[in-house]
CSV table of C-alpha atoms in Angstrom, one decimal:
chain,number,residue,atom,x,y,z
A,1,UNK,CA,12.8,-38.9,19.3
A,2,UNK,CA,13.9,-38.0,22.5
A,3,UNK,CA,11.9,-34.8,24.3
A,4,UNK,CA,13.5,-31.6,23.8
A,5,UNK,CA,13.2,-28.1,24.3
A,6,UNK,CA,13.3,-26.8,21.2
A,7,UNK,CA,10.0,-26.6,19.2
A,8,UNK,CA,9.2,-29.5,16.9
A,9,UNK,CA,7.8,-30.0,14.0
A,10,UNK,CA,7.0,-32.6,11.6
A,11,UNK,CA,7.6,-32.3,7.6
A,12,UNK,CA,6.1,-34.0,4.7
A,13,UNK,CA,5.2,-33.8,1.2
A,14,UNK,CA,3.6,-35.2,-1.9
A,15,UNK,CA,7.0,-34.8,-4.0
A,16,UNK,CA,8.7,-37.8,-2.2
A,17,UNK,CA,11.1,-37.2,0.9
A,18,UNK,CA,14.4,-37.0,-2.0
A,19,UNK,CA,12.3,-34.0,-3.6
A,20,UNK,CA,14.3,-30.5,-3.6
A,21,UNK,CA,11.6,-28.7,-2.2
A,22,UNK,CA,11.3,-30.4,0.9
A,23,UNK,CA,14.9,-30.7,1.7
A,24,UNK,CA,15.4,-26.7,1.0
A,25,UNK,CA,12.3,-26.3,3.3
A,26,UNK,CA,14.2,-28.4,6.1
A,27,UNK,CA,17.0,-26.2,5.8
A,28,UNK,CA,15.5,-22.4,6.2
A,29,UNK,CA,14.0,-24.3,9.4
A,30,UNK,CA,17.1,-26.2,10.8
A,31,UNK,CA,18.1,-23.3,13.5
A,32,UNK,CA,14.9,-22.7,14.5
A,33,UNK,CA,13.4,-26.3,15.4
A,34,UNK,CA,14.2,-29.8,15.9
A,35,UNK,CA,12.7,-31.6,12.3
A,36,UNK,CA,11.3,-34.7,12.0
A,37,UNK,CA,10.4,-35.5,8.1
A,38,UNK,CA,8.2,-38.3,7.2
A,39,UNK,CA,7.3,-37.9,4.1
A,40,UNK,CA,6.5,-40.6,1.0
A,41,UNK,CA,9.3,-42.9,-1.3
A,42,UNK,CA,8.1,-41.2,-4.3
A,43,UNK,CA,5.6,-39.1,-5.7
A,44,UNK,CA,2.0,-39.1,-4.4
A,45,UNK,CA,0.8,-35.6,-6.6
A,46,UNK,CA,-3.1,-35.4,-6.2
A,47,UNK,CA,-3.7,-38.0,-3.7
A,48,UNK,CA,-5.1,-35.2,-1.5
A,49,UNK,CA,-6.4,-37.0,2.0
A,50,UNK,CA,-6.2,-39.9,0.9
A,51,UNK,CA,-5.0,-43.2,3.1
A,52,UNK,CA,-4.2,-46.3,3.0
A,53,UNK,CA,-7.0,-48.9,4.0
A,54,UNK,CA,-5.6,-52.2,2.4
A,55,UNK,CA,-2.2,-51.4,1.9
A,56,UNK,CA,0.4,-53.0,4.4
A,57,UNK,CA,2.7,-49.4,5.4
A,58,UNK,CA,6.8,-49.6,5.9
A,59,UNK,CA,8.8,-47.1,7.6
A,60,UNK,CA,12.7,-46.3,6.6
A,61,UNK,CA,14.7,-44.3,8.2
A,62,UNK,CA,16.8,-42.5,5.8
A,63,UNK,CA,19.1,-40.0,8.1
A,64,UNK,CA,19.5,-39.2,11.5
A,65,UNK,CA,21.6,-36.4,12.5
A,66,UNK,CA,21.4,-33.9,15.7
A,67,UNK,CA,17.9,-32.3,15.3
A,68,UNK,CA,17.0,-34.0,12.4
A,69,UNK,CA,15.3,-37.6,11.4
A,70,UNK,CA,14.8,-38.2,7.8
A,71,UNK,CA,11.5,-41.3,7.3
A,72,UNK,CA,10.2,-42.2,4.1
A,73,UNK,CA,7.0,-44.6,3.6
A,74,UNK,CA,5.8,-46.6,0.8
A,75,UNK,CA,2.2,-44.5,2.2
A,76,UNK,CA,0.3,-41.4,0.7
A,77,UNK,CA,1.2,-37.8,2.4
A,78,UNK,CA,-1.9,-38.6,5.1
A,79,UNK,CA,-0.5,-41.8,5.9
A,80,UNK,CA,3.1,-40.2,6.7
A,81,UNK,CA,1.4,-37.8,9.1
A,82,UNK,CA,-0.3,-40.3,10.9
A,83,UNK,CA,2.8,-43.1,10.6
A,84,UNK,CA,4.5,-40.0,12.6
A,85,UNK,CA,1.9,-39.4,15.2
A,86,UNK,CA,1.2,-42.6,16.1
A,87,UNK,CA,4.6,-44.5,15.5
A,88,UNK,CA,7.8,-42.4,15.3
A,89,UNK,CA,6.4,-39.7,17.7
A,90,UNK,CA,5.0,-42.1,20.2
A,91,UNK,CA,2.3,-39.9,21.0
A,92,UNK,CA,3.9,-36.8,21.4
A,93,UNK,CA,2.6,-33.8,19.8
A,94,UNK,CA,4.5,-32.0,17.2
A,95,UNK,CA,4.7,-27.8,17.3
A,96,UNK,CA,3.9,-27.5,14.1
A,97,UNK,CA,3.3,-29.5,10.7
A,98,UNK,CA,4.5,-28.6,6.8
A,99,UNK,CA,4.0,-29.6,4.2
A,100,UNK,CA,6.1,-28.7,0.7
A,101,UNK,CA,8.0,-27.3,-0.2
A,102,UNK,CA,5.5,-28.1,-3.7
A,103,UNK,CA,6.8,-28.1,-6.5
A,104,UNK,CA,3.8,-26.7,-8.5
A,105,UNK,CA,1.2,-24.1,-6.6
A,106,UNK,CA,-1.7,-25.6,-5.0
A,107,UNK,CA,-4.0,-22.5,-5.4
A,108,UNK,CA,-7.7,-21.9,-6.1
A,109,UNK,CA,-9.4,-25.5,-6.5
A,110,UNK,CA,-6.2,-27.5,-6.9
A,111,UNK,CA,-6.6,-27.3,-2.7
A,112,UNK,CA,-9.1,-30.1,-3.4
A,113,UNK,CA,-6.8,-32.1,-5.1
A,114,UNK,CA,-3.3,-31.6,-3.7
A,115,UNK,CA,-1.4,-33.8,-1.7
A,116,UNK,CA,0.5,-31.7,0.1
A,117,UNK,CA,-2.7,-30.0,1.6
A,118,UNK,CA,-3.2,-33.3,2.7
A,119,UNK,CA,-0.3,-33.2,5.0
A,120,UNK,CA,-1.7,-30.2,6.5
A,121,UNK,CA,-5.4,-30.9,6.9
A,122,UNK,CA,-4.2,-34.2,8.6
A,123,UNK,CA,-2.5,-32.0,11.2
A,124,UNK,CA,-5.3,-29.5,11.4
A,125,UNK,CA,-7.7,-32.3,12.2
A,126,UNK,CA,-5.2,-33.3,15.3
A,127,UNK,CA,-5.4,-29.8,16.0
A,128,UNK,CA,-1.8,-29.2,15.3
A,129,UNK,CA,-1.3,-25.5,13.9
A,130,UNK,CA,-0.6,-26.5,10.3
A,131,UNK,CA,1.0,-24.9,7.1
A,132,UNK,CA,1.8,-25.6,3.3
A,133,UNK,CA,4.3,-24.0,0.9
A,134,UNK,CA,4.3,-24.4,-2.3
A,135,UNK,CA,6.1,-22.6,-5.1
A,136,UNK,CA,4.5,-22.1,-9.3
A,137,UNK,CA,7.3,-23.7,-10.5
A,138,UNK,CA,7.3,-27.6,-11.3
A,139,UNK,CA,11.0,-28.1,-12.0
A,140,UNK,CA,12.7,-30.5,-10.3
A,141,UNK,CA,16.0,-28.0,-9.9
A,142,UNK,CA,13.5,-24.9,-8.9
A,143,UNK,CA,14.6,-22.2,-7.1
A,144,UNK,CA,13.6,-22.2,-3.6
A,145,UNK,CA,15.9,-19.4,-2.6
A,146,UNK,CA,13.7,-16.6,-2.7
A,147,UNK,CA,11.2,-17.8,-0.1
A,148,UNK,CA,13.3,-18.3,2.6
A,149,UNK,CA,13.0,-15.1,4.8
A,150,UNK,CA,8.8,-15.7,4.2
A,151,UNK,CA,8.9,-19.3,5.4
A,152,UNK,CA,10.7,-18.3,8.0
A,153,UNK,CA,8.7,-15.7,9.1
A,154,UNK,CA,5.6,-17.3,8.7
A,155,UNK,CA,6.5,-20.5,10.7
A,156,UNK,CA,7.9,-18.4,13.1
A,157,UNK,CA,4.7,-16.2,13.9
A,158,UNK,CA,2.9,-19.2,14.1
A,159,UNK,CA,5.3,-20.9,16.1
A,160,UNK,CA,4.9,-18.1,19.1
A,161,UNK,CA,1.0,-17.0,17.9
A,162,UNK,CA,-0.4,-20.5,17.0
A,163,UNK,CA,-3.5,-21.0,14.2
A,164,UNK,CA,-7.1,-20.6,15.0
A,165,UNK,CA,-8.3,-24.5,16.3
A,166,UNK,CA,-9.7,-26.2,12.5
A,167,UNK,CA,-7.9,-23.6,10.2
A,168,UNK,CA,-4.7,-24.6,8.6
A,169,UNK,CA,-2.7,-22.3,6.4
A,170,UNK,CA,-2.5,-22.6,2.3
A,171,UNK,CA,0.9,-20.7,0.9
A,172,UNK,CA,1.8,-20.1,-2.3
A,173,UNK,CA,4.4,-18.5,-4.0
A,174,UNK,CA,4.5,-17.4,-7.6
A,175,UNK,CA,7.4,-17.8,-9.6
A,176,UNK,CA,9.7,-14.5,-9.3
A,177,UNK,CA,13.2,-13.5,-8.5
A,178,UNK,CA,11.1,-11.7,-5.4
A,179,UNK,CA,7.9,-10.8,-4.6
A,180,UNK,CA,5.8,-7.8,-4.1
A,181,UNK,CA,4.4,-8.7,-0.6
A,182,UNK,CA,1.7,-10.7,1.5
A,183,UNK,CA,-1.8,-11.1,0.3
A,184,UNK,CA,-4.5,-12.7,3.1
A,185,UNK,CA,-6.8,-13.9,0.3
A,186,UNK,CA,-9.5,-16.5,-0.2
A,187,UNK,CA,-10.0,-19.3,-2.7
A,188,UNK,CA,-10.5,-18.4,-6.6
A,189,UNK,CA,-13.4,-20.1,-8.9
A,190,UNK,CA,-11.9,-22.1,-11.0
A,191,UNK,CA,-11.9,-25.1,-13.3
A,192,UNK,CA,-10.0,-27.6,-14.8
A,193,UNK,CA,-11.4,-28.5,-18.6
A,194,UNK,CA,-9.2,-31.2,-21.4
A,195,UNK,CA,-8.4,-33.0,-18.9
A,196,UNK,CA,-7.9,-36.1,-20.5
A,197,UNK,CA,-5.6,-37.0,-23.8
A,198,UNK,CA,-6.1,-40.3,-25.5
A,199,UNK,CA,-3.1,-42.0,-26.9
A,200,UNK,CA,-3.0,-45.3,-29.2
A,201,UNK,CA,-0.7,-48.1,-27.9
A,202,UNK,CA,0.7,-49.8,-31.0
A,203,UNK,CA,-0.9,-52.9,-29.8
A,204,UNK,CA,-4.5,-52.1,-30.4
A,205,UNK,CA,-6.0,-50.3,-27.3
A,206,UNK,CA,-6.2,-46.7,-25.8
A,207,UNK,CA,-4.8,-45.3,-22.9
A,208,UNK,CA,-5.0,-42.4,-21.0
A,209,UNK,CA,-3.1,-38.9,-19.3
A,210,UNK,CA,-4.5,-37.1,-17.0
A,211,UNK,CA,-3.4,-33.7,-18.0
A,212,UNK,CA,-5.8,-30.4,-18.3
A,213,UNK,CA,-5.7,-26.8,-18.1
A,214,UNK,CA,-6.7,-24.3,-15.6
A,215,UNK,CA,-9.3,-21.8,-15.7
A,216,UNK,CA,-9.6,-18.9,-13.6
A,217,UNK,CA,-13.0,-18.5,-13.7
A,218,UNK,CA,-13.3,-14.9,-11.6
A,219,UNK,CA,-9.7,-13.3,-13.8
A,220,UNK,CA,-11.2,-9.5,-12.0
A,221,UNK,CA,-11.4,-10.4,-8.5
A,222,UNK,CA,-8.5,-8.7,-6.5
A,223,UNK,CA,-9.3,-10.6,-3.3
A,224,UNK,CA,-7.8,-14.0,-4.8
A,225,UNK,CA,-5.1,-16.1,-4.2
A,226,UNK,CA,-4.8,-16.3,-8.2
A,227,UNK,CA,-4.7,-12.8,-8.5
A,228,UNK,CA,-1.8,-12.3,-5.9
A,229,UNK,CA,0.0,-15.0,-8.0
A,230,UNK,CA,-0.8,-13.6,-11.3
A,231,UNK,CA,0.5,-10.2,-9.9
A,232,UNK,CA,3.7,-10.9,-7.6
A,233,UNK,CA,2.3,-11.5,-4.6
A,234,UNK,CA,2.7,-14.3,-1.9
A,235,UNK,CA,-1.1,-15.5,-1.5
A,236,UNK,CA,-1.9,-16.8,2.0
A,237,UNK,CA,-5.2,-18.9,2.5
A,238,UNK,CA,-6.9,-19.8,5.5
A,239,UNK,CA,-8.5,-23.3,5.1
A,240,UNK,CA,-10.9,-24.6,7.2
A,241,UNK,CA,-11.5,-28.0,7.9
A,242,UNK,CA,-15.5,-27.7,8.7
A,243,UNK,CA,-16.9,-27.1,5.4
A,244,UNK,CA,-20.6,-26.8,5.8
A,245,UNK,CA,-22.1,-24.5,3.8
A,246,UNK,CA,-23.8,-22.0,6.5
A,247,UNK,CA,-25.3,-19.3,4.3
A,248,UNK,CA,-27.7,-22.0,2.7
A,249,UNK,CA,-28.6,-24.2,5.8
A,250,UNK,CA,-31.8,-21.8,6.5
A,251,UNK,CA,-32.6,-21.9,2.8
A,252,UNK,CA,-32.8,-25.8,2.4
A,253,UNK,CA,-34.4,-26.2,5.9
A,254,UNK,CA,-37.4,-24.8,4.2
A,255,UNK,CA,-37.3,-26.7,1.0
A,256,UNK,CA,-35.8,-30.1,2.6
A,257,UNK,CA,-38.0,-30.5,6.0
C-alpha cells in the first residue's frame, strides 16, 4: 500500500475475514484510518499465538477500494499479522492493530486461549499499540451496532495517546441493547470443567467435542472483567506481554538456589 497520511491500521480476526464482526469493525473505522485487513479464510477459534511452522502460507486479495485492502490467508490469526508486516506492508509500520470484532467474549482465562488475542499480542510484541473487541454474543448475525461510538473512541484515544510499550488492550462487551459504562479491570479466576463429550460413530469408535463450561471462580470480586460483563459494563484489560511472576521471584530464589 502506498504511504499515506492518514493513520493506518491493520485488522484481523480469528472468525475468518467474511465474518460479520470484522467487517462491521472496518466500517465504525473507515473515516478515521486507512484499513488494511488480513485476516484468515475461515475460522481459526482458540488457536491463540499460534503459527504456522510447516505449513506453506497463500495470500488473496479479496477487495481493494480507496482506503481499504481486504487479504485473507489459509494461516492462523498470528500468521496474518506477520504475512502483513513482512509481506503486504513491506516493512512499514502500521498505527495501530485490531483484532475482532469476536464473536464470543474473550474474558477472564479464555485470554489464554483466544485467537483473536493473538492478533493483538503479535502486534504488542512488534511494539505496535494493539487492541481486541469482542462482543458475548456468538451469533453469526449479532449485533454490533451498539459498540460503535466505544470502538471508536477507544481506537481513537489510542490513536493520539498510544499504549504503554508491551501492554496491549483486551475489550469486551457484554451482550445489551447498551451499556452502563467503562470498567479498567483485571483478569477473573476461572475455569473451564466437561470439557469433553464423547459421541459413538455408528461404525464402532468414539470421537470427540471439545465443548465445556465456564466457571467464574471469584463470582464477588467487583474488580473483574467478568463482573463488569455480568453487570452491564464494557470491561477493558490491560495485557501484558512479560508474564513473569515478580511477587514470587524472591520466594523461589530461596528455595531454588
Amino acid at each position: 500500500m502506498k504511504e499515506q497520511k492518514r493513520p493506518l491500521i491493520l485488522i484481523s480476526n480469528d472468525d475468518g475475514y467474511q465474518s460479520k464482526g470484522i467487517n462491521c469493525l472496518v466500517d465504525m473505522l473507515r473515516d478515521m484510518a486507512d484499513i488494511l485487513v488480513c485476516a484468515p479464510d475461515g475460522p481459526r477459534s482458540g488457536f491463540s499465538c499460534a503459527f504456522s511452522a510447516t505449513t506453506p502460507l497463500q495470500l488473496n486479495k479479496r477487495c481493494e477500494e480507496e482506503g481499504l485492502q481486504v487479504w485473507s490467508s489459509n494461516g492462523t490469526p498470528t500468521d496474518c499479522v506477520k504475512l502483513a508486516l513482512s509481506v503486504l506492508l513491506e516493512g512499514r509500520r502500521p498505527d495501530m492493530v485490531l483484532a475482532g470484532i469476536n464473536h464470543g467474549d474473550n474474558a477472564s482465562v479464555n485470554t489464554h486461549y483466544s485467537g483473536t488475542m493473538g492478533v493483538v499480542l503479535e502486534g504488542c510484541m512488534k511494539y505496535v499499540p494493539s487492541v481486541a473487541f469482542s462482543l458475548c454474543d456468538h451469533r453469526d448475525d449479532a449485533d454490533f451496532e451498539p459498540l460503535r461510538p466505544y470502538v471508536r473512541s477507544i481506537v481513537g484515544k489510542v490513536l493520539s495517546q498510544g499504549l504503554p510499550k508491551g501492554t496491549c488492550l483486551n475489550v469486551n462487551f457484554p451482550l445489551r441493547p447498551s451499556f452502563l459504562g467503562v470498567r479498567v479491570c483485571r483478569m477473573s479466576a476461572g475455569t473451564w470443567g466437561s470439557e469433553i463429550t464423547t459421541c459413538h460413530h455408528p461404525r464402532g469408535y468414539d470421537y470427540y467435542w471439545m465443548v465445556g463450561r465456564y466457571q467464574n471462580d471469584e463470582p464477588m470480586a467487583q474488580d473483574t472483567d467478568r463482573w463488569a460483563l455480568d453487570h452491564g459494563y464494557v470491561a477493558i484489560t490491560p495485557t501484558r506481554i512479560d508474564v513473569t511472576s515478580y511477587e514470587v521471584m524472591d520466594e523461589l530464589r530461596e528455595m531454588l538456589c
